PDB file of C-alpha atoms in Angstrom:
ATOM      1  CA  MET A 242      98.963 131.629  57.961  1.00 43.00           C
ATOM      2  CA  THR A 243      96.318 129.181  56.721  1.00 47.00           C
ATOM      3  CA  THR A 244      93.661 130.902  54.602  1.00 54.00           C
ATOM      4  CA  ASN A 245      90.880 128.351  53.959  1.00 61.00           C
ATOM      5  CA  ASN A 246      90.574 129.391  50.305  1.00 80.00           C
ATOM      6  CA  ILE A 247      87.535 127.690  48.762  1.00 86.00           C
ATOM      7  CA  ARG A 248      85.912 128.211  45.338  1.00 84.00           C
ATOM      8  CA  TYR A 249      82.603 126.717  44.170  1.00 85.00           C
ATOM      9  CA  PHE A 250      81.553 126.366  40.527  1.00 80.00           C
ATOM     10  CA  TYR A 251      78.206 124.898  39.491  1.00 78.00           C
ATOM     11  CA  HIS A 252      77.811 123.836  35.851  1.00 76.00           C
ATOM     12  CA  ALA A 253      74.088 124.236  35.178  1.00 71.00           C
ATOM     13  CA  GLU A 254      73.819 122.068  32.060  1.00 72.00           C
ATOM     14  CA  THR A 255      75.572 119.016  33.496  1.00 74.00           C
ATOM     15  CA  GLY A 256      74.482 119.277  37.123  1.00 75.00           C
ATOM     16  CA  ILE A 257      78.116 118.988  38.228  1.00 82.00           C
ATOM     17  CA  GLU A 258      79.639 121.190  40.921  1.00 85.00           C
ATOM     18  CA  LEU A 259      83.401 121.664  41.227  1.00 84.00           C
ATOM     19  CA  ILE A 260      84.813 122.635  44.597  1.00 88.00           C
ATOM     20  CA  PHE A 261      88.451 123.709  44.932  1.00 86.00           C
ATOM     21  CA  CYS A 262      89.921 123.962  48.425  1.00 88.00           C
ATOM     22  CA  LYS A 263      93.413 125.264  49.032  1.00 87.00           C
ATOM     23  CA  ASN A 264      95.248 125.191  52.338  1.00 89.00           C
ATOM     24  CA  SER A 265      92.018 124.450  54.157  1.00 91.00           C
ATOM     25  CA  THR A 266      91.930 123.468  57.808  1.00 92.00           C
ATOM     26  CA  ILE A 267      88.149 123.050  57.896  1.00 91.00           C
ATOM     27  CA  SER A 268      86.685 119.893  59.424  1.00 93.00           C
ATOM     28  CA  TYR A 269      83.087 118.994  58.537  1.00 93.00           C
ATOM     29  CA  PRO A 270      80.612 117.400  60.985  1.00 91.00           C
ATOM     30  CA  LEU A 271      78.551 114.320  60.255  1.00 92.00           C
ATOM     31  CA  HIS A 272      76.310 114.989  57.234  1.00 92.00           C
ATOM     32  CA  ASN A 273      75.258 113.459  53.933  1.00 90.00           C
ATOM     33  CA  HIS A 274      74.818 114.666  50.358  1.00 87.00           C
ATOM     34  CA  VAL A 275      71.221 114.417  49.192  1.00 83.00           C
ATOM     35  CA  SER A 276      70.949 112.692  45.810  1.00 78.00           C
ATOM     36  CA  VAL A 277      74.550 113.558  44.931  1.00 85.00           C
ATOM     37  CA  LEU A 278      77.526 111.332  44.108  1.00 85.00           C
ATOM     38  CA  THR A 279      80.732 112.993  45.315  1.00 91.00           C
ATOM     39  CA  ILE A 280      84.200 112.106  44.081  1.00 90.00           C
ATOM     40  CA  GLY A 281      87.365 113.898  45.051  1.00 92.00           C
ATOM     41  CA  ILE A 282      91.144 113.881  44.952  1.00 93.00           C
ATOM     42  CA  ILE A 283      93.650 115.176  47.479  1.00 94.00           C
ATOM     43  CA  LEU A 284      95.918 117.700  45.760  1.00 91.00           C
ATOM     44  CA  ASP A 285      98.104 118.312  48.792  1.00 92.00           C
ATOM     45  CA  GLY A 286      98.141 117.300  52.457  1.00 95.00           C
ATOM     46  CA  SER A 287      95.667 114.781  53.865  1.00 97.00           C
ATOM     47  CA  ILE A 288      92.180 114.361  55.365  1.00 97.00           C
ATOM     48  CA  VAL A 289      90.549 111.750  57.574  1.00 97.00           C
ATOM     49  CA  LEU A 290      87.237 110.613  56.046  1.00 97.00           C
ATOM     50  CA  THR A 291      84.851 108.676  58.272  1.00 97.00           C
ATOM     51  CA  THR A 292      81.839 106.795  56.891  1.00 92.00           C
ATOM     52  CA  ASN A 293      79.590 104.069  58.319  1.00 85.00           C
ATOM     53  CA  THR A 294      82.036 101.422  57.142  1.00 87.00           C
ATOM     54  CA  GLU A 295      85.493 102.845  57.834  1.00 93.00           C
ATOM     55  CA  THR A 296      87.747 105.680  58.957  1.00 97.00           C
ATOM     56  CA  ARG A 297      90.582 106.253  56.507  1.00 97.00           C
ATOM     57  CA  THR A 298      93.308 108.824  55.913  1.00 97.00           C
ATOM     58  CA  TYR A 299      93.541 110.028  52.296  1.00 97.00           C
ATOM     59  CA  LYS A 300      96.816 111.568  51.127  1.00 96.00           C
ATOM     60  CA  GLN A 301      98.063 113.402  48.040  1.00 93.00           C
ATOM     61  CA  ASP A 302      96.813 111.977  44.702  1.00 92.00           C
ATOM     62  CA  GLU A 303      94.421 109.539  46.398  1.00 94.00           C
ATOM     63  CA  THR A 304      90.764 109.621  45.338  1.00 93.00           C
ATOM     64  CA  PHE A 305      87.607 108.962  47.329  1.00 93.00           C
ATOM     65  CA  ALA A 306      83.895 108.526  46.607  1.00 90.00           C
ATOM     66  CA  ILE A 307      80.908 109.405  48.791  1.00 91.00           C
ATOM     67  CA  PHE A 308      77.561 107.969  47.729  1.00 87.00           C
ATOM     68  CA  PRO A 309      74.152 109.683  47.994  1.00 85.00           C
ATOM     69  CA  TYR A 310      72.810 109.754  51.566  1.00 86.00           C
ATOM     70  CA  GLU A 311      76.028 108.177  52.893  1.00 89.00           C
ATOM     71  CA  PRO A 312      76.708 109.762  56.310  1.00 92.00           C
ATOM     72  CA  HIS A 313      80.278 110.972  56.597  1.00 94.00           C
ATOM     73  CA  SER A 314      82.540 113.467  58.322  1.00 95.00           C
ATOM     74  CA  ILE A 315      85.897 115.016  57.425  1.00 96.00           C
ATOM     75  CA  LEU A 316      88.633 115.705  59.958  1.00 96.00           C
ATOM     76  CA  ALA A 317      91.621 117.911  59.183  1.00 95.00           C
ATOM     77  CA  HIS A 318      94.727 117.441  61.328  1.00 90.00           C
ATOM     78  CA  ASP A 319      96.627 119.934  59.184  1.00 92.00           C
ATOM     79  CA  SER A 320      96.030 122.003  56.059  1.00 93.00           C
ATOM     80  CA  TYR A 321      94.962 120.243  52.860  1.00 94.00           C
ATOM     81  CA  SER A 322      94.123 121.080  49.256  1.00 92.00           C
ATOM     82  CA  LEU A 323      91.586 119.092  47.271  1.00 91.00           C
ATOM     83  CA  LEU A 324      89.256 119.122  44.303  1.00 90.00           C
ATOM     84  CA  THR A 325      85.773 117.675  44.682  1.00 90.00           C
ATOM     85  CA  LEU A 326      83.143 116.919  42.039  1.00 87.00           C
ATOM     86  CA  CYS A 327      79.504 116.656  43.096  1.00 88.00           C
ATOM     87  CA  ILE A 328      77.379 114.914  40.443  1.00 85.00           C
ATOM     88  CA  ASP A 329      73.606 115.148  40.659  1.00 80.00           C
ATOM     89  CA  LYS A 330      71.816 111.784  40.501  1.00 73.00           C
ATOM     90  CA  ASN A 331      69.663 113.012  37.594  1.00 69.00           C
ATOM     91  CA  ALA A 332      72.817 113.599  35.557  1.00 66.00           C
ATOM     92  CA  VAL A 333      73.911 110.062  36.415  1.00 64.00           C
ATOM     93  CA  ASN A 334      70.558 108.527  35.529  1.00 65.00           C
ATOM     94  CA  SER A 335      70.362 110.294  32.157  1.00 66.00           C
ATOM     95  CA  ALA A 336      73.820 109.373  30.857  1.00 68.00           C
ATOM     96  CA  ASP A 337      76.249 106.469  30.628  1.00 72.00           C
ATOM     97  CA  VAL A 338      79.673 106.364  32.265  1.00 70.00           C
ATOM     98  CA  ILE A 339      81.513 107.525  29.110  1.00 76.00           C
ATOM     99  CA  THR A 340      79.260 110.577  28.742  1.00 76.00           C
ATOM    100  CA  ILE A 341      79.725 111.501  32.404  1.00 75.00           C
ATOM    101  CA  GLN A 342      83.493 111.107  32.056  1.00 74.00           C
ATOM    102  CA  LYS A 343      83.436 113.436  29.045  1.00 77.00           C
ATOM    103  CA  ARG A 344      81.438 116.042  30.968  1.00 76.00           C
ATOM    104  CA  ILE A 345      83.835 115.847  33.894  1.00 78.00           C
ATOM    105  CA  GLY A 346      86.819 115.916  31.556  1.00 76.00           C
ATOM    106  CA  LEU A 347      85.749 119.150  29.863  1.00 74.00           C
ATOM    107  CA  LEU A 348      85.539 120.906  33.216  1.00 74.00           C
ATOM    108  CA  LEU A 349      88.818 119.462  34.479  1.00 76.00           C
ATOM    109  CA  ILE A 350      90.678 120.433  31.309  1.00 72.00           C
ATOM    110  CA  GLN A 351      89.902 124.059  32.134  1.00 65.00           C
ATOM    111  CA  ALA A 352      91.552 123.571  35.528  1.00 64.00           C
ATOM    112  CA  LEU A 353      94.509 121.814  33.860  1.00 63.00           C
ATOM    113  CA  ASN A 354      95.000 124.707  31.440  1.00 60.00           C
ATOM    114  CA  ILE A 355      95.132 127.109  34.368  1.00 55.00           C
ATOM    115  CA  GLY A 356      97.647 124.874  36.125  1.00 56.00           C
ATOM    116  CA  ASN A 357      95.751 123.794  39.206  1.00 65.00           C
ATOM    117  CA  ILE A 358      95.636 120.058  38.578  1.00 76.00           C
ATOM    118  CA  ASN A 359      97.995 117.838  36.623  1.00 79.00           C
ATOM    119  CA  GLN A 360      97.238 115.188  34.008  1.00 80.00           C
ATOM    120  CA  TYR A 361      97.788 112.291  36.395  1.00 84.00           C
ATOM    121  CA  GLN A 362      95.255 113.720  38.828  1.00 83.00           C
ATOM    122  CA  ILE A 363      92.727 114.208  36.013  1.00 80.00           C
ATOM    123  CA  LEU A 364      93.103 110.552  35.004  1.00 82.00           C
ATOM    124  CA  GLN A 365      92.625 109.497  38.618  1.00 84.00           C
ATOM    125  CA  LEU A 366      89.377 111.458  38.836  1.00 81.00           C
ATOM    126  CA  LEU A 367      88.113 110.211  35.484  1.00 79.00           C
ATOM    127  CA  ASN A 368      88.614 106.638  36.643  1.00 79.00           C
ATOM    128  CA  CYS A 369      86.382 107.223  39.688  1.00 78.00           C
ATOM    129  CA  PRO A 370      83.021 107.199  37.815  1.00 68.00           C
ATOM    130  CA  ASP A 371      84.003 103.967  36.081  1.00 65.00           C
ATOM    131  CA  LYS A 372      84.590 102.365  39.490  1.00 66.00           C
ATOM    132  CA  THR A 373      81.603 103.835  41.324  1.00 69.00           C
ATOM    133  CA  LEU A 374      78.686 104.219  38.894  1.00 61.00           C
ATOM    134  CA  ASP A 375      78.407 100.484  38.322  1.00 58.00           C
ATOM    135  CA  SER A 376      78.188  99.923  42.061  1.00 57.00           C
ATOM    136  CA  SER A 377      74.803  99.504  43.674  1.00 54.00           C
ATOM    137  CA  ASN A 378      76.005 101.623  46.601  1.00 57.00           C
ATOM    138  CA  TRP A 379      75.375 104.961  44.894  1.00 51.00           C
ATOM    139  CA  ARG A 380      71.779 104.222  43.978  1.00 53.00           C
ATOM    140  CA  LEU A 381      69.141 105.579  46.330  1.00 54.00           C
ATOM    141  CA  LYS A 382      68.021 103.128  48.979  1.00 63.00           C
ATOM    142  CA  ASN A 383      64.429 102.174  49.639  1.00 68.00           C
ATOM    143  CA  HIS A 384      63.109 103.494  52.925  1.00 74.00           C
ATOM    144  CA  THR A 385      60.148 102.672  55.124  1.00 88.00           C
ATOM    145  CA  PRO A 386      57.187 104.580  53.575  1.00 89.00           C
ATOM    146  CA  TYR A 387      56.798 107.083  56.408  1.00 90.00           C
ATOM    147  CA  ILE A 388      60.566 107.714  56.484  1.00 92.00           C
ATOM    148  CA  HIS A 389      60.605 108.139  52.711  1.00 90.00           C
ATOM    149  CA  ASP A 390      57.736 110.645  52.750  1.00 92.00           C
ATOM    150  CA  LEU A 391      59.196 112.693  55.576  1.00 93.00           C
ATOM    151  CA  LYS A 392      62.665 112.641  54.031  1.00 91.00           C
ATOM    152  CA  LYS A 393      61.301 114.040  50.767  1.00 91.00           C
ATOM    153  CA  GLN A 394      59.334 116.704  52.647  1.00 94.00           C
ATOM    154  CA  LEU A 395      62.452 117.813  54.531  1.00 94.00           C
ATOM    155  CA  GLU A 396      64.430 117.906  51.290  1.00 92.00           C
ATOM    156  CA  LEU A 397      61.870 119.991  49.387  1.00 92.00           C
ATOM    157  CA  TYR A 398      60.506 122.152  52.208  1.00 95.00           C
ATOM    158  CA  PRO A 399      63.101 122.193  55.003  1.00 95.00           C
ATOM    159  CA  GLU A 400      61.937 125.658  56.051  1.00 95.00           C
ATOM    160  CA  CYS A 401      58.632 124.291  57.372  1.00 94.00           C
ATOM    161  CA  LYS A 402      58.244 124.812  61.122  1.00 91.00           C
ATOM    162  CA  LEU A 403      58.022 121.125  61.966  1.00 92.00           C
ATOM    163  CA  SER A 404      59.465 119.976  65.284  1.00 94.00           C
ATOM    164  CA  VAL A 405      60.773 116.477  65.936  1.00 95.00           C
ATOM    165  CA  GLU A 406      57.858 115.940  68.325  1.00 96.00           C
ATOM    166  CA  GLU A 407      55.384 116.823  65.550  1.00 95.00           C
ATOM    167  CA  MET A 408      57.163 114.545  63.083  1.00 95.00           C
ATOM    168  CA  ALA A 409      56.853 111.647  65.541  1.00 95.00           C
ATOM    169  CA  GLN A 410      53.187 112.389  66.247  1.00 94.00           C
ATOM    170  CA  ASN A 411      52.396 112.433  62.529  1.00 91.00           C
ATOM    171  CA  VAL A 412      53.593 108.829  62.167  1.00 90.00           C
ATOM    172  CA  PHE A 413      52.162 107.669  65.538  1.00 92.00           C
ATOM    173  CA  LEU A 414      55.523 106.878  67.127  1.00 93.00           C
ATOM    174  CA  SER A 415      57.173 107.985  70.332  1.00 95.00           C
ATOM    175  CA  LYS A 416      59.750 110.718  69.847  1.00 95.00           C
ATOM    176  CA  TYR A 417      62.708 108.503  70.759  1.00 95.00           C
ATOM    177  CA  HIS A 418      61.601 105.516  68.679  1.00 95.00           C
ATOM    178  CA  PHE A 419      61.054 107.833  65.725  1.00 95.00           C
ATOM    179  CA  ILE A 420      64.514 109.406  66.075  1.00 96.00           C
ATOM    180  CA  ARG A 421      66.165 105.967  66.254  1.00 95.00           C
ATOM    181  CA  SER A 422      64.230 104.698  63.225  1.00 94.00           C
ATOM    182  CA  PHE A 423      64.986 107.782  61.140  1.00 94.00           C
ATOM    183  CA  LYS A 424      68.699 107.739  61.961  1.00 92.00           C
ATOM    184  CA  ALA A 425      68.943 104.010  61.261  1.00 90.00           C
ATOM    185  CA  GLU A 426      67.647 104.554  57.717  1.00 89.00           C
ATOM    186  CA  VAL A 427      68.925 108.028  56.796  1.00 90.00           C
ATOM    187  CA  GLY A 428      72.122 108.135  58.848  1.00 88.00           C
ATOM    188  CA  LEU A 429      71.273 111.427  60.578  1.00 93.00           C
ATOM    189  CA  THR A 430      68.746 112.451  63.186  1.00 95.00           C
ATOM    190  CA  PRO A 431      65.628 114.232  61.854  1.00 95.00           C
ATOM    191  CA  HIS A 432      66.880 117.547  63.263  1.00 95.00           C
ATOM    192  CA  GLN A 433      70.338 117.154  61.683  1.00 95.00           C
ATOM    193  CA  PHE A 434      68.741 116.284  58.348  1.00 95.00           C
ATOM    194  CA  GLN A 435      66.354 119.250  58.555  1.00 96.00           C
ATOM    195  CA  ILE A 436      69.122 121.764  59.370  1.00 96.00           C
ATOM    196  CA  GLN A 437      71.419 120.381  56.686  1.00 95.00           C
ATOM    197  CA  ASN A 438      68.704 120.768  54.043  1.00 95.00           C
ATOM    198  CA  ARG A 439      67.929 124.293  55.190  1.00 96.00           C
ATOM    199  CA  ILE A 440      71.576 125.138  54.607  1.00 95.00           C
ATOM    200  CA  ARG A 441      71.549 123.426  51.193  1.00 92.00           C
ATOM    201  CA  LYS A 442      68.530 125.540  50.222  1.00 94.00           C
ATOM    202  CA  ALA A 443      70.254 128.657  51.548  1.00 95.00           C
ATOM    203  CA  GLN A 444      73.220 127.934  49.287  1.00 92.00           C
ATOM    204  CA  ARG A 445      70.884 128.081  46.279  1.00 88.00           C
ATOM    205  CA  LEU A 446      68.971 131.169  47.444  1.00 93.00           C
ATOM    206  CA  ILE A 447      71.927 133.246  48.548  1.00 93.00           C
ATOM    207  CA  HIS A 448      72.665 134.397  44.981  1.00 87.00           C
ATOM    208  CA  GLU A 449      69.124 135.706  44.498  1.00 88.00           C
ATOM    209  CA  ALA A 450      68.316 137.315  47.857  1.00 90.00           C
ATOM    210  CA  ASP A 451      69.124 140.924  48.714  1.00 90.00           C
ATOM    211  CA  THR A 452      70.192 140.255  52.303  1.00 94.00           C
ATOM    212  CA  ILE A 453      71.416 137.434  54.537  1.00 95.00           C
ATOM    213  CA  THR A 454      68.442 138.061  56.820  1.00 95.00           C
ATOM    214  CA  GLU A 455      66.101 137.337  53.923  1.00 95.00           C
ATOM    215  CA  VAL A 456      67.858 134.020  53.253  1.00 96.00           C
ATOM    216  CA  ALA A 457      67.750 133.095  56.941  1.00 96.00           C
ATOM    217  CA  LEU A 458      64.014 133.736  57.293  1.00 95.00           C
ATOM    218  CA  THR A 459      63.171 132.073  53.964  1.00 96.00           C
ATOM    219  CA  THR A 460      64.955 128.882  54.987  1.00 97.00           C
ATOM    220  CA  GLY A 461      63.276 128.616  58.397  1.00 96.00           C
ATOM    221  CA  PHE A 462      65.790 130.180  60.776  1.00 96.00           C
ATOM    222  CA  CYS A 463      64.379 132.497  63.421  1.00 92.00           C
ATOM    223  CA  ASP A 464      67.358 134.831  63.522  1.00 91.00           C
ATOM    224  CA  GLN A 465      70.361 135.734  61.419  1.00 94.00           C
ATOM    225  CA  SER A 466      73.009 134.828  63.998  1.00 95.00           C
ATOM    226  CA  HIS A 467      71.794 131.239  64.331  1.00 95.00           C
ATOM    227  CA  PHE A 468      71.654 130.933  60.537  1.00 97.00           C
ATOM    228  CA  ILE A 469      75.227 132.206  60.128  1.00 97.00           C
ATOM    229  CA  LYS A 470      76.497 129.802  62.807  1.00 96.00           C
ATOM    230  CA  GLN A 471      74.834 126.780  61.169  1.00 96.00           C
ATOM    231  CA  PHE A 472      75.851 127.846  57.658  1.00 96.00           C
ATOM    232  CA  GLU A 473      79.503 128.094  58.621  1.00 93.00           C
ATOM    233  CA  LYS A 474      79.300 124.772  60.467  1.00 92.00           C
ATOM    234  CA  TYR A 475      78.061 122.862  57.393  1.00 91.00           C
ATOM    235  CA  VAL A 476      79.660 124.833  54.546  1.00 91.00           C
ATOM    236  CA  GLY A 477      82.887 125.897  56.204  1.00 87.00           C
ATOM    237  CA  LEU A 478      82.498 129.552  55.246  1.00 90.00           C
ATOM    238  CA  PRO A 479      80.293 132.431  56.429  1.00 94.00           C
ATOM    239  CA  PRO A 480      77.380 133.143  54.041  1.00 95.00           C
ATOM    240  CA  LEU A 481      78.789 136.339  52.493  1.00 93.00           C
ATOM    241  CA  ILE A 482      82.203 134.791  51.849  1.00 92.00           C
ATOM    242  CA  TYR A 483      80.505 131.739  50.330  1.00 92.00           C
ATOM    243  CA  LYS A 484      78.471 134.029  48.043  1.00 91.00           C
ATOM    244  CA  SER A 485      81.589 135.778  46.764  1.00 88.00           C
ATOM    245  CA  SER A 486      83.413 132.437  46.377  1.00 86.00           C
ATOM    246  CA  SER A 487      80.825 130.678  44.207  1.00 83.00           C
ATOM    247  CA  ALA A 488      79.589 131.019  40.652  1.00 74.00           C
ATOM    248  CA  ILE A 489      77.287 129.353  38.125  1.00 69.00           C
ATOM    249  CA  ILE A 490      78.845 128.594  34.761  1.00 64.00           C
ATOM    250  CA  SER A 491      76.991 127.749  31.553  1.00 60.00           C
ATOM    251  CA  HIS A 492      77.817 125.418  28.670  1.00 55.00           C
ATOM    252  CA  ASN A 493      79.702 128.068  26.732  1.00 55.00           C
ATOM    253  CA  THR A 494      81.406 129.659  29.708  1.00 54.00           C
ATOM    254  CA  SER A 495      84.879 128.749  30.898  1.00 54.00           C
ATOM    255  CA  ILE A 496      85.897 128.934  34.522  1.00 53.00           C
ATOM    256  CA  PRO A 497      87.660 132.314  34.758  1.00 52.00           C
ATOM    257  CA  SER A 498      91.389 132.003  35.293  1.00 49.00           C
ATOM    258  CA  GLU A 499      91.414 134.705  37.964  1.00 47.00           C
ATOM    259  CA  ALA A 500      89.210 132.466  40.085  1.00 46.00           C
ATOM    260  CA  PHE A 501      92.158 130.123  40.494  1.00 44.00           C
ATOM    261  CA  MET A 502      94.912 132.692  40.961  1.00 41.00           C
ATOM    262  CA  SER A 503      95.383 131.588  44.537  1.00 40.00           C
ATOM    263  CA  PHE A 504      95.832 127.952  43.523  1.00 39.00           C
ATOM    264  CA  ASN A 505      98.814 128.440  41.210  1.00 42.00           C
ATOM    265  CA  ASP A 506     101.393 127.253  43.721  1.00 42.00           C
ATOM    266  CA  LEU A 507      99.880 123.789  44.118  1.00 36.00           C
ATOM    267  CA  LYS A 508     102.441 121.035  43.693  1.00 37.00           C
ATOM    268  CA  GLU A 509     102.845 119.434  40.282  1.00 38.00           C
ATOM    269  CA  ILE A 510     104.130 115.921  39.674  1.00 31.00           C
TER     270      ILE A 510
END
């Protein structure tokens, strides 16, 4: 039986998040990653990644890159295993390619020592920043001023009770013209972008809050059931399972080997 085993590790000092998926069958709807460069490698199986420019099937040992704000979706026809690195734009802006590769390498070596990724796959991932960071595609695009201001508001305060109608009225546009303009520049509708950022904020708050209800209300959801449904849609896991599957690691902390016990049967070259 497929188990959808996912582990999240956020390295606070470097702003890099590692995500290990094993035997996952989760497909992800259209979304984007705010201010984050994402690179990944397929460890086993395959996924279908759709962006604005192409739809492509990625198979074992193939790498991919998703740039900040790039709308994309992932379709799983069968189970897959992959490792994904999410690199915050501030980490990119404050360091050169070699430094970023070293930061990534230190985290990946821990996974190598535990036996969840082989040397060839590490080299493939380390080559990704060299190919992508020099590209203009990852750098944040300039938006129309009113789109830029609203986008930042929805990123920082997604919990605000602001309807699409109110957003349109605030910039003196009809609702439908506003939706078309926003989607043309951001890649998502205003409502999709708002919900996605509420879930992103919930992912940060879930480790501090006492209850799921508290997280739901703090991030702008009217009831817990709607929050859980949207969280699972965008993250792939229910909130409580996500909480138990994620951890924050510091500079002097290694990723615990028991966290990867379920990955030990991944194929090696």
